[in-house]
Amino acid sequence: MITSLKNHIQRFVNPSEKEMNHFINMVELENIKNKQFILKEGHYCNYNHFIINGCFRSFFINKKGVEKTVNFGIEDWWLTDFDSFINKTQTKLNIQATEDAIILKISKFNFDTILQNSLEINKYFRIILERVRIADQRRIQYMFNLSGEELYTTFYKYNPEFVQRIPQYMLASYLGFTPEFLSKIRAKKHS
Amino acid sequence: MITSLKNHIQRFVNPSEKEMNHFINMVELENIKNKQFILKEGHYCNYNHFIINGCFRSFFINKKGVEKTVNFGIEDWWLTDFDSFINKTQTKLNIQATEDAIILKISKFNFDTILQNSLEINKYFRIILERVRIADQRRIQYMFNLSGEELYTTFYKYNPEFVQRIPQYMLASYLGFTPEFLSKIRAKKHS
DNA sequence: TATATTTCTTAATCTAGATTAAGTTTTTCA
DNA sequence: TGAAAAACTTAATCTAGATTAAGAAATATA
């Protein structure tokens, strides 16, 4: 269970056994049911979550009352609302399982504690954040540059298995358009 | 000159004098003229740049040949193309000064070297990346949720002085619409 | 200080994608 | 296993913002 986190860490950095165990002892295992929330709008995000198994989406509700999917998270991803987690502000986001899931979570207190002194764990999170930055920048560039249809086909090309894993309306929301428009795109493709 | 970087570091972390000097000795000062490029499409991004003074924009050229502004950077910001810098790939971005500027730059080699062993510098970049992540997420949420007019008024509200500092067409591009449309918004406001 | 270049504006026309609404298919779970 | 809920489709109409084009202001530079 915990080995999937250990493996993930060792893919990027080389902590001593002591450092690794120190970190590992700080995380809590949790089983999450499909549709269960691990963060709700208005609350404080006190945890960073590592997904061992399953899938989550984070979304907010816009002025018109429509759910907007901001991110997905699957196996081997860290998921939190950094704005709330770091700045201790009320979150505007909801994070909800889209499948039964198993996660490890670390509290803000433990997160701060380990990062106070551990070189390798600092490296680990820095490296992850560099990769997240690359992904965010790429996404912003796609959003600017591609039509709805191109966004869908590009996403499909790079994540074919994932498209099967979530309802279409969530994907539409993530890509920034309506489910009706996604239907239209797909109808065009298959004809 | 270099003290603005020292101050920035000390705002977030507390390196020993030795650690600080080690890092400081790795950066190079450079004067940049308005419109000068510090990164050009097709090249490898070998540096991370800290802006002491001045303003930069990063942009790419889309399929239609239109410049799309991805980011701005001003005083006390680190600016690079992480995708190219980390993964050693050819960049698709251009980074260009929009004013005469003074920067400090650190090579990928030196960046890797200092981060190999320095706890505090790892913390520093991790913390910066957490903040960048927060900004990126906020931007993505704005792009999803706000109309063109709202994007402009929101940007103006939080960055009134900055709006004066750059040509309107760059801001329009950054916000994801055409300069003509920005003109229209402004005409509406002032009437 | 005149001319070239860059930036900004206005207005007419066009289009990708939203909205609305109704029906269909699939999944869930009692 | 059958009813209710969730997810998806289709089609008509509408709109925010793009495109095109031309002129006006502002800024840079010789």
Short mmCIF file of C-alpha atoms (C1' of nucleotides) in Angstrom, two decimals:
data_model
loop_
_atom_site.label_atom_id
_atom_site.label_comp_id
_atom_site.label_asym_id
_atom_site.label_seq_id
_atom_site.Cartn_x
_atom_site.Cartn_y
_atom_site.Cartn_z
CA MET A 1 0.00 0.00 0.00
CA ILE A 2 2.53 2.50 1.24
CA THR A 3 5.09 1.10 -1.18
CA SER A 4 3.47 2.95 -4.07
CA LEU A 5 4.38 6.22 -2.36
CA LYS A 6 7.88 4.93 -1.55
CA ASN A 7 8.36 3.95 -5.17
CA HIS A 8 7.16 7.32 -6.34
CA ILE A 9 9.59 9.12 -4.07
CA GLN A 10 12.48 6.91 -5.16
CA ARG A 11 11.72 7.67 -8.76
CA PHE A 12 12.84 11.24 -8.12
CA VAL A 13 15.09 11.37 -5.05
CA ASN A 14 17.15 9.17 -2.70
CA PRO A 15 16.26 9.72 0.93
CA SER A 16 18.06 7.74 3.62
CA GLU A 17 16.03 4.97 5.21
CA LYS A 18 15.61 7.13 8.28
CA GLU A 19 14.37 10.11 6.27
CA MET A 20 11.99 7.92 4.28
CA ASN A 21 10.54 6.33 7.39
CA HIS A 22 10.16 9.66 9.09
CA PHE A 23 8.07 10.85 6.16
CA ILE A 24 6.13 7.62 5.73
CA ASN A 25 5.15 7.64 9.39
CA MET A 26 3.47 10.98 8.88
CA VAL A 27 0.93 9.87 6.31
CA GLU A 28 -2.44 8.29 7.00
CA LEU A 29 -4.14 5.71 4.86
CA GLU A 30 -7.79 6.28 3.97
CA ASN A 31 -10.41 4.44 1.94
CA ILE A 32 -12.70 6.68 -0.06
CA LYS A 33 -16.00 5.71 -1.64
CA ASN A 34 -17.06 6.85 -5.09
CA LYS A 35 -18.61 10.35 -4.93
CA GLN A 36 -17.18 10.95 -1.46
CA PHE A 37 -15.65 14.41 -0.90
CA ILE A 38 -12.18 14.85 0.56
CA LEU A 39 -12.51 18.64 0.42
CA LYS A 40 -15.57 20.86 0.38
CA GLU A 41 -16.00 24.52 -0.52
CA GLY A 42 -15.78 26.81 2.47
CA HIS A 43 -13.62 24.42 4.50
CA TYR A 44 -9.91 24.65 5.19
CA CYS A 45 -7.71 22.30 3.21
CA ASN A 46 -5.54 20.75 5.91
CA TYR A 47 -4.13 17.86 3.90
CA ASN A 48 -2.11 17.03 0.86
CA HIS A 49 -3.37 13.77 -0.66
CA PHE A 50 -1.44 11.11 -2.53
CA ILE A 51 -3.63 8.84 -4.64
CA ILE A 52 -2.72 5.16 -4.42
CA ASN A 53 -5.75 4.02 -6.32
CA GLY A 54 -8.78 5.60 -7.90
CA CYS A 55 -9.65 8.92 -9.46
CA PHE A 56 -10.64 12.34 -8.19
CA ARG A 57 -11.75 15.60 -9.68
CA SER A 58 -11.53 19.06 -8.20
CA PHE A 59 -14.19 21.53 -9.19
CA PHE A 60 -15.80 24.78 -8.15
CA ILE A 61 -19.31 26.06 -8.61
CA ASN A 62 -19.47 29.20 -10.73
CA LYS A 63 -21.82 32.16 -10.45
CA LYS A 64 -24.41 30.46 -12.60
CA GLY A 65 -24.34 27.40 -10.37
CA VAL A 66 -22.48 25.27 -12.91
CA GLU A 67 -19.74 22.86 -11.77
CA LYS A 68 -16.39 23.65 -13.36
CA THR A 69 -13.82 20.86 -13.25
CA VAL A 70 -10.39 22.30 -12.59
CA ASN A 71 -8.25 19.17 -12.31
CA PHE A 72 -8.26 15.42 -12.29
CA GLY A 73 -6.00 13.26 -10.15
CA ILE A 74 -5.19 9.58 -10.57
CA GLU A 75 -2.69 7.03 -9.25
CA ASP A 76 0.63 8.53 -8.11
CA TRP A 77 -0.59 12.12 -8.05
CA TRP A 78 -0.57 14.56 -5.19
CA LEU A 79 -3.81 16.48 -4.92
CA THR A 80 -4.64 19.47 -2.74
CA ASP A 81 -5.79 23.06 -2.95
CA PHE A 82 -2.46 24.79 -2.40
CA ASP A 83 -4.09 28.16 -1.96
CA SER A 84 -6.02 26.91 1.05
CA PHE A 85 -3.33 24.47 2.22
CA ILE A 86 -0.47 26.99 2.20
CA ASN A 87 -2.26 30.23 2.97
CA LYS A 88 -4.77 28.69 5.40
CA THR A 89 -7.70 30.30 3.64
CA GLN A 90 -11.15 28.86 3.06
CA THR A 91 -11.16 26.85 -0.12
CA LYS A 92 -13.40 27.53 -3.10
CA LEU A 93 -12.79 24.03 -4.40
CA ASN A 94 -14.43 20.67 -3.96
CA ILE A 95 -12.41 17.49 -4.36
CA GLN A 96 -14.52 14.43 -4.99
CA ALA A 97 -13.79 10.79 -5.82
CA THR A 98 -15.08 9.63 -9.20
CA GLU A 99 -14.33 6.00 -8.27
CA ASP A 100 -13.74 4.09 -5.04
CA ALA A 101 -10.25 5.09 -4.03
CA ILE A 102 -7.38 4.60 -1.61
CA ILE A 103 -5.31 7.60 -0.58
CA LEU A 104 -2.52 8.60 1.74
CA LYS A 105 -2.83 12.01 3.30
CA ILE A 106 -0.39 14.21 5.17
CA SER A 107 -1.49 17.05 7.42
CA LYS A 108 -0.22 20.60 6.97
CA PHE A 109 1.52 20.33 10.33
CA ASN A 110 3.41 17.17 9.35
CA PHE A 111 4.10 18.57 5.90
CA ASP A 112 5.73 21.64 7.44
CA THR A 113 7.61 19.53 9.97
CA ILE A 114 9.22 17.19 7.47
CA LEU A 115 10.06 20.03 5.09
CA GLN A 116 11.74 21.97 7.86
CA ASN A 117 14.73 19.63 7.84
CA SER A 118 14.59 17.02 5.11
CA LEU A 119 16.67 17.86 2.05
CA GLU A 120 15.41 14.94 -0.02
CA ILE A 121 11.72 15.52 0.72
CA ASN A 122 12.12 19.16 -0.19
CA LYS A 123 13.74 18.08 -3.44
CA TYR A 124 10.91 15.63 -4.03
CA PHE A 125 8.18 18.22 -3.72
CA ARG A 126 10.19 20.82 -5.64
CA ILE A 127 10.63 18.41 -8.52
CA ILE A 128 6.95 17.50 -8.49
CA LEU A 129 6.00 21.16 -8.51
CA GLU A 130 8.32 21.82 -11.44
CA ARG A 131 6.47 19.13 -13.35
CA VAL A 132 3.12 20.50 -12.27
CA ARG A 133 4.22 23.92 -13.52
CA ILE A 134 5.10 22.45 -16.89
CA ALA A 135 1.69 20.78 -17.09
CA ASP A 136 -0.14 23.95 -16.07
CA GLN A 137 1.72 26.04 -18.62
CA ARG A 138 1.02 23.51 -21.32
CA ARG A 139 -2.64 23.53 -20.39
CA ILE A 140 -2.83 27.31 -20.50
CA GLN A 141 -1.20 27.28 -23.91
CA TYR A 142 -3.64 24.67 -25.18
CA MET A 143 -6.60 26.62 -23.87
CA PHE A 144 -5.40 29.70 -25.72
CA ASN A 145 -4.52 28.05 -28.89
CA LEU A 146 -6.82 25.17 -29.65
CA SER A 147 -10.46 25.06 -30.66
CA GLY A 148 -12.85 22.94 -28.61
CA GLU A 149 -12.56 20.14 -31.09
CA GLU A 150 -8.76 20.26 -31.04
CA LEU A 151 -8.74 20.30 -27.22
CA TYR A 152 -10.78 17.12 -27.21
CA THR A 153 -8.79 15.26 -29.83
CA THR A 154 -5.50 16.29 -28.22
CA PHE A 155 -6.70 15.18 -24.80
CA TYR A 156 -7.98 11.93 -26.26
CA LYS A 157 -4.73 11.29 -28.07
CA TYR A 158 -2.62 11.57 -24.92
CA ASN A 159 -5.14 10.04 -22.47
CA PRO A 160 -7.22 7.49 -24.36
CA GLU A 161 -7.69 5.17 -21.38
CA PHE A 162 -8.58 8.04 -19.07
CA VAL A 163 -11.40 9.26 -21.32
CA GLN A 164 -13.16 5.94 -20.66
CA ARG A 165 -12.74 6.35 -16.94
CA ILE A 166 -14.80 9.50 -16.35
CA PRO A 167 -18.21 10.77 -17.45
CA GLN A 168 -18.14 12.90 -20.55
CA TYR A 169 -19.68 15.89 -18.88
CA MET A 170 -16.72 16.09 -16.48
CA LEU A 171 -14.27 15.98 -19.36
CA ALA A 172 -16.23 18.67 -21.20
CA SER A 173 -16.09 20.83 -18.10
CA TYR A 174 -12.34 20.22 -17.70
CA LEU A 175 -11.74 21.20 -21.32
CA GLY A 176 -13.79 24.35 -20.85
CA PHE A 177 -16.96 23.73 -22.80
CA THR A 178 -20.44 22.24 -22.45
CA PRO A 179 -21.39 18.54 -22.56
CA GLU A 180 -23.71 19.32 -25.49
CA PHE A 181 -20.78 20.64 -27.47
CA LEU A 182 -18.70 17.55 -26.67
CA SER A 183 -21.56 15.39 -27.94
CA LYS A 184 -21.54 17.38 -31.14
CA ILE A 185 -17.79 16.90 -31.57
CA ARG A 186 -18.09 13.16 -31.00
CA ALA A 187 -21.02 12.84 -33.40
CA LYS A 188 -18.90 14.53 -36.04
CA LYS A 189 -15.95 12.15 -35.45
CA HIS A 190 -17.96 8.94 -35.65
CA SER A 191 -19.75 9.79 -38.84
CA MET B 1 22.21 44.82 -7.34
CA ILE B 2 22.55 41.31 -6.01
CA THR B 3 20.94 42.37 -2.74
CA SER B 4 17.50 42.32 -4.30
CA LEU B 5 17.92 38.58 -4.84
CA LYS B 6 19.33 38.14 -1.32
CA ASN B 7 16.35 39.99 0.11
CA HIS B 8 13.97 37.90 -1.89
CA ILE B 9 15.53 34.68 -0.63
CA GLN B 10 15.50 35.90 2.96
CA ARG B 11 11.82 36.70 2.66
CA PHE B 12 11.16 32.95 2.42
CA VAL B 13 14.08 31.01 3.93
CA ASN B 14 17.17 31.40 6.10
CA PRO B 15 20.30 30.09 4.45
CA SER B 16 23.62 30.27 6.28
CA GLU B 17 26.00 32.91 5.01
CA LYS B 18 28.03 30.19 3.36
CA GLU B 19 25.01 28.70 1.60
CA MET B 20 23.84 32.12 0.47
CA ASN B 21 27.26 33.03 -0.92
CA HIS B 22 27.57 29.72 -2.67
CA PHE B 23 24.31 30.41 -4.46
CA ILE B 24 25.01 34.08 -5.12
CA ASN B 25 28.34 33.23 -6.71
CA MET B 26 26.56 31.10 -9.25
CA VAL B 27 24.45 33.86 -10.79
CA GLU B 28 25.49 36.24 -13.53
CA LEU B 29 24.36 39.81 -13.90
CA GLU B 30 23.15 40.95 -17.30
CA ASN B 31 21.81 44.16 -18.78
CA ILE B 32 19.00 43.72 -21.26
CA LYS B 33 17.74 46.30 -23.74
CA ASN B 34 14.04 46.83 -24.44
CA LYS B 35 12.82 44.31 -27.05
CA GLN B 36 15.89 42.12 -26.55
CA PHE B 37 15.22 38.37 -26.37
CA ILE B 38 16.58 36.23 -23.55
CA LEU B 39 15.04 33.09 -25.06
CA LYS B 40 14.03 32.30 -28.60
CA GLU B 41 11.81 29.58 -30.03
CA GLY B 42 13.76 26.52 -31.13
CA HIS B 43 16.64 27.15 -28.71
CA TYR B 44 17.39 25.36 -25.45
CA CYS B 45 16.53 27.24 -22.30
CA ASN B 46 19.71 26.89 -20.28
CA TYR B 47 19.00 29.54 -17.66
CA ASN B 48 16.58 30.52 -14.97
CA HIS B 49 16.30 34.31 -14.80
CA PHE B 50 15.66 36.53 -11.80
CA ILE B 51 14.43 40.00 -12.72
CA ILE B 52 16.04 42.79 -10.72
CA ASN B 53 14.55 45.50 -12.81
CA GLY B 54 12.32 45.78 -15.85
CA CYS B 55 9.61 43.73 -17.44
CA PHE B 56 9.48 40.69 -19.71
CA ARG B 57 6.83 38.76 -21.54
CA SER B 58 6.94 35.17 -22.72
CA PHE B 59 4.97 34.33 -25.82
CA PHE B 60 4.65 31.75 -28.56
CA ILE B 61 3.57 32.09 -32.15
CA ASN B 62 0.44 30.09 -32.93
CA LYS B 63 -0.51 28.32 -36.13
CA LYS B 64 -2.00 31.46 -37.60
CA GLY B 65 1.21 33.36 -36.92
CA VAL B 66 -0.27 35.37 -34.04
CA GLU B 67 1.82 36.08 -30.93
CA LYS B 68 0.21 34.66 -27.79
CA THR B 69 1.48 36.11 -24.52
CA VAL B 70 1.73 33.36 -21.91
CA ASN B 71 3.26 35.23 -18.97
CA PHE B 72 4.67 38.47 -17.76
CA GLY B 73 7.56 38.83 -15.36
CA ILE B 74 8.57 41.87 -13.34
CA GLU B 75 10.86 42.73 -10.42
CA ASP B 76 11.55 39.82 -8.04
CA TRP B 77 10.19 37.14 -10.34
CA TRP B 78 11.96 34.07 -11.63
CA LEU B 79 11.34 33.50 -15.31
CA THR B 80 12.22 30.51 -17.45
CA ASP B 81 10.63 27.88 -19.64
CA PHE B 82 10.69 24.96 -17.22
CA ASP B 83 9.76 22.48 -19.92
CA SER B 84 12.91 23.29 -21.84
CA PHE B 85 15.04 24.05 -18.75
CA ILE B 86 14.24 20.81 -16.92
CA ASN B 87 13.66 18.40 -19.78
CA LYS B 88 16.36 19.87 -22.04
CA THR B 89 13.97 20.12 -24.96
CA GLN B 90 13.79 22.84 -27.60
CA THR B 91 11.58 25.62 -26.37
CA LYS B 92 8.46 26.83 -28.14
CA LEU B 93 8.57 30.09 -26.20
CA ASN B 94 10.12 33.46 -26.70
CA ILE B 95 11.03 35.62 -23.73
CA GLN B 96 11.47 39.27 -24.57
CA ALA B 97 12.07 42.43 -22.57
CA THR B 98 9.32 45.03 -22.77
CA GLU B 99 11.57 47.62 -21.07
CA ASP B 100 15.30 48.00 -20.48
CA ALA B 101 16.04 45.50 -17.74
CA ILE B 102 18.62 44.08 -15.36
CA ILE B 103 18.56 40.37 -14.61
CA LEU B 104 20.50 37.72 -12.76
CA LYS B 105 20.68 34.36 -14.43
CA ILE B 106 21.71 30.93 -13.24
CA SER B 107 22.71 28.13 -15.58
CA LYS B 108 21.04 24.73 -15.47
CA PHE B 109 24.33 23.22 -14.38
CA ASN B 110 24.70 25.59 -11.42
CA PHE B 111 21.02 25.25 -10.60
CA ASP B 112 21.40 21.47 -10.38
CA THR B 113 24.60 21.79 -8.39
CA ILE B 114 23.25 24.05 -5.68
CA LEU B 115 20.03 22.04 -5.40
CA GLN B 116 21.99 18.83 -4.98
CA ASN B 117 22.97 19.78 -1.44
CA SER B 118 21.39 22.98 -0.22
CA LEU B 119 18.35 22.49 1.99
CA GLU B 120 17.45 26.16 2.14
CA ILE B 121 17.72 26.80 -1.60
CA ASN B 122 15.55 23.74 -2.24
CA LYS B 123 13.00 25.16 0.18
CA TYR B 124 13.23 28.53 -1.52
CA PHE B 125 12.42 27.17 -4.97
CA ARG B 126 9.80 24.80 -3.60
CA ILE B 127 8.01 27.67 -1.89
CA ILE B 128 8.19 29.81 -5.01
CA LEU B 129 6.78 26.98 -7.07
CA GLU B 130 3.93 26.51 -4.61
CA ARG B 131 3.05 30.15 -5.12
CA VAL B 132 3.38 29.84 -8.86
CA ARG B 133 1.03 26.86 -8.73
CA ILE B 134 -1.51 28.91 -6.81
CA ALA B 135 -1.27 31.70 -9.40
CA ASP B 136 -1.58 29.28 -12.31
CA GLN B 137 -4.63 27.61 -10.80
CA ARG B 138 -6.24 30.95 -10.14
CA ARG B 139 -5.58 31.98 -13.71
CA ILE B 140 -7.08 28.79 -15.10
CA GLN B 141 -10.16 29.32 -12.95
CA TYR B 142 -10.49 32.90 -14.14
CA MET B 143 -10.15 31.88 -17.76
CA PHE B 144 -12.94 29.36 -17.32
CA ASN B 145 -15.23 31.50 -15.37
CA LEU B 146 -14.97 35.10 -16.45
CA SER B 147 -16.05 36.87 -19.60
CA GLY B 148 -13.50 38.94 -21.50
CA GLU B 149 -14.76 42.09 -19.86
CA GLU B 150 -14.55 40.55 -16.39
CA LEU B 151 -11.04 39.26 -17.07
CA TYR B 152 -9.93 42.78 -17.93
CA THR B 153 -11.59 44.52 -15.00
CA THR B 154 -10.28 41.88 -12.58
CA PHE B 155 -6.77 42.19 -13.94
CA TYR B 156 -6.98 45.96 -13.81
CA LYS B 157 -8.25 45.92 -10.25
CA TYR B 158 -5.32 43.86 -8.97
CA ASN B 159 -2.63 45.31 -11.25
CA PRO B 160 -3.54 48.93 -12.02
CA GLU B 161 0.06 50.15 -12.25
CA PHE B 162 1.09 47.23 -14.42
CA VAL B 163 -1.59 47.93 -17.03
CA GLN B 164 0.14 51.26 -17.71
CA ARG B 165 3.46 49.53 -18.13
CA ILE B 166 2.74 47.38 -21.17
CA PRO B 167 1.08 47.90 -24.54
CA GLN B 168 -2.59 47.01 -24.59
CA TYR B 169 -2.23 44.43 -27.29
CA MET B 170 0.08 42.38 -25.05
CA LEU B 171 -2.41 42.48 -22.23
CA ALA B 172 -5.24 41.48 -24.57
CA SER B 173 -3.14 38.55 -25.72
CA TYR B 174 -2.35 37.55 -22.12
CA LEU B 175 -6.03 37.66 -21.22
CA GLY B 176 -6.86 35.53 -24.23
CA PHE B 177 -8.61 37.88 -26.62
CA THR B 178 -7.92 40.33 -29.44
CA PRO B 179 -6.72 43.94 -29.07
CA GLU B 180 -9.84 45.07 -30.94
CA PHE B 181 -12.01 43.49 -28.31
CA LEU B 182 -10.02 45.15 -25.52
CA SER B 183 -10.55 48.49 -27.24
CA LYS B 184 -14.25 47.80 -27.29
CA ILE B 185 -14.29 46.98 -23.56
CA ARG B 186 -12.39 50.15 -22.73
CA ALA B 187 -14.64 52.29 -24.91
CA LYS B 188 -17.63 50.90 -23.01
CA LYS B 189 -16.04 51.66 -19.62
CA HIS B 190 -15.12 55.25 -20.37
CA SER B 191 -18.48 56.22 -21.75
"C1'" DT C 1 10.66 68.64 -35.85
"C1'" DA C 2 9.31 65.78 -39.54
"C1'" DT C 3 8.65 61.08 -40.89
"C1'" DA C 4 8.34 56.30 -39.97
"C1'" DT C 5 6.84 52.97 -37.00
"C1'" DT C 6 4.11 51.25 -33.46
"C1'" DT C 7 -0.10 51.19 -31.07
"C1'" DC C 8 -5.02 52.00 -30.62
"C1'" DT C 9 -9.85 52.68 -32.24
"C1'" DT C 10 -14.17 52.03 -34.72
"C1'" DA C 11 -17.48 49.56 -37.21
"C1'" DA C 12 -19.44 45.96 -40.15
"C1'" DT C 13 -19.75 41.16 -40.65
"C1'" DC C 14 -19.06 36.42 -39.24
"C1'" DT C 15 -18.64 32.01 -36.33
"C1'" DA C 16 -17.55 28.75 -32.49
"C1'" DG C 17 -19.68 27.42 -28.95
"C1'" DA C 18 -23.59 28.53 -25.36
"C1'" DT C 19 -28.29 27.98 -24.22
"C1'" DT C 20 -32.62 25.80 -24.04
"C1'" DA C 21 -35.46 22.11 -24.32
"C1'" DA C 22 -36.94 17.56 -25.15
"C1'" DG C 23 -36.04 12.91 -25.82
"C1'" DT C 24 -33.03 8.61 -25.36
"C1'" DT C 25 -29.85 5.54 -23.33
"C1'" DT C 26 -27.31 3.73 -19.53
"C1'" DT C 27 -26.50 2.84 -14.78
"C1'" DT C 28 -27.80 2.24 -10.08
"C1'" DC C 29 -29.84 0.14 -6.39
"C1'" DA C 30 -34.22 -1.33 -3.69
"C1'" DT D 1 -35.73 -7.02 -12.31
"C1'" DG D 2 -37.92 -2.78 -12.66
"C1'" DA D 3 -38.24 2.11 -11.45
"C1'" DA D 4 -35.53 6.11 -10.63
"C1'" DA D 5 -31.55 8.60 -11.34
"C1'" DA D 6 -27.64 9.78 -14.00
"C1'" DA D 7 -25.54 10.47 -18.35
"C1'" DC D 8 -25.81 11.40 -23.23
"C1'" DT D 9 -27.80 13.14 -27.77
"C1'" DT D 10 -30.02 16.15 -31.10
"C1'" DA D 11 -31.57 20.35 -32.93
"C1'" DA D 12 -33.05 25.17 -33.04
"C1'" DT D 13 -31.76 29.62 -31.66
"C1'" DC D 14 -28.67 32.99 -29.71
"C1'" DT D 15 -24.32 35.70 -28.42
"C1'" DA D 16 -19.50 36.85 -27.03
"C1'" DG D 17 -15.85 37.64 -29.20
"C1'" DA D 18 -13.12 36.96 -33.85
"C1'" DT D 19 -12.06 38.80 -38.24
"C1'" DT D 20 -11.29 42.28 -41.56
"C1'" DA D 21 -10.28 46.66 -42.92
"C1'" DA D 22 -9.27 51.37 -42.60
"C1'" DG D 23 -8.10 55.41 -40.22
"C1'" DA D 24 -6.29 58.00 -36.08
"C1'" DA D 25 -3.00 58.71 -32.24
"C1'" DA D 26 1.02 58.20 -30.10
"C1'" DT D 27 6.00 57.19 -29.93
"C1'" DA D 28 10.44 56.66 -31.63
"C1'" DT D 29 14.23 58.08 -34.36
"C1'" DA D 30 16.94 60.56 -37.97
#
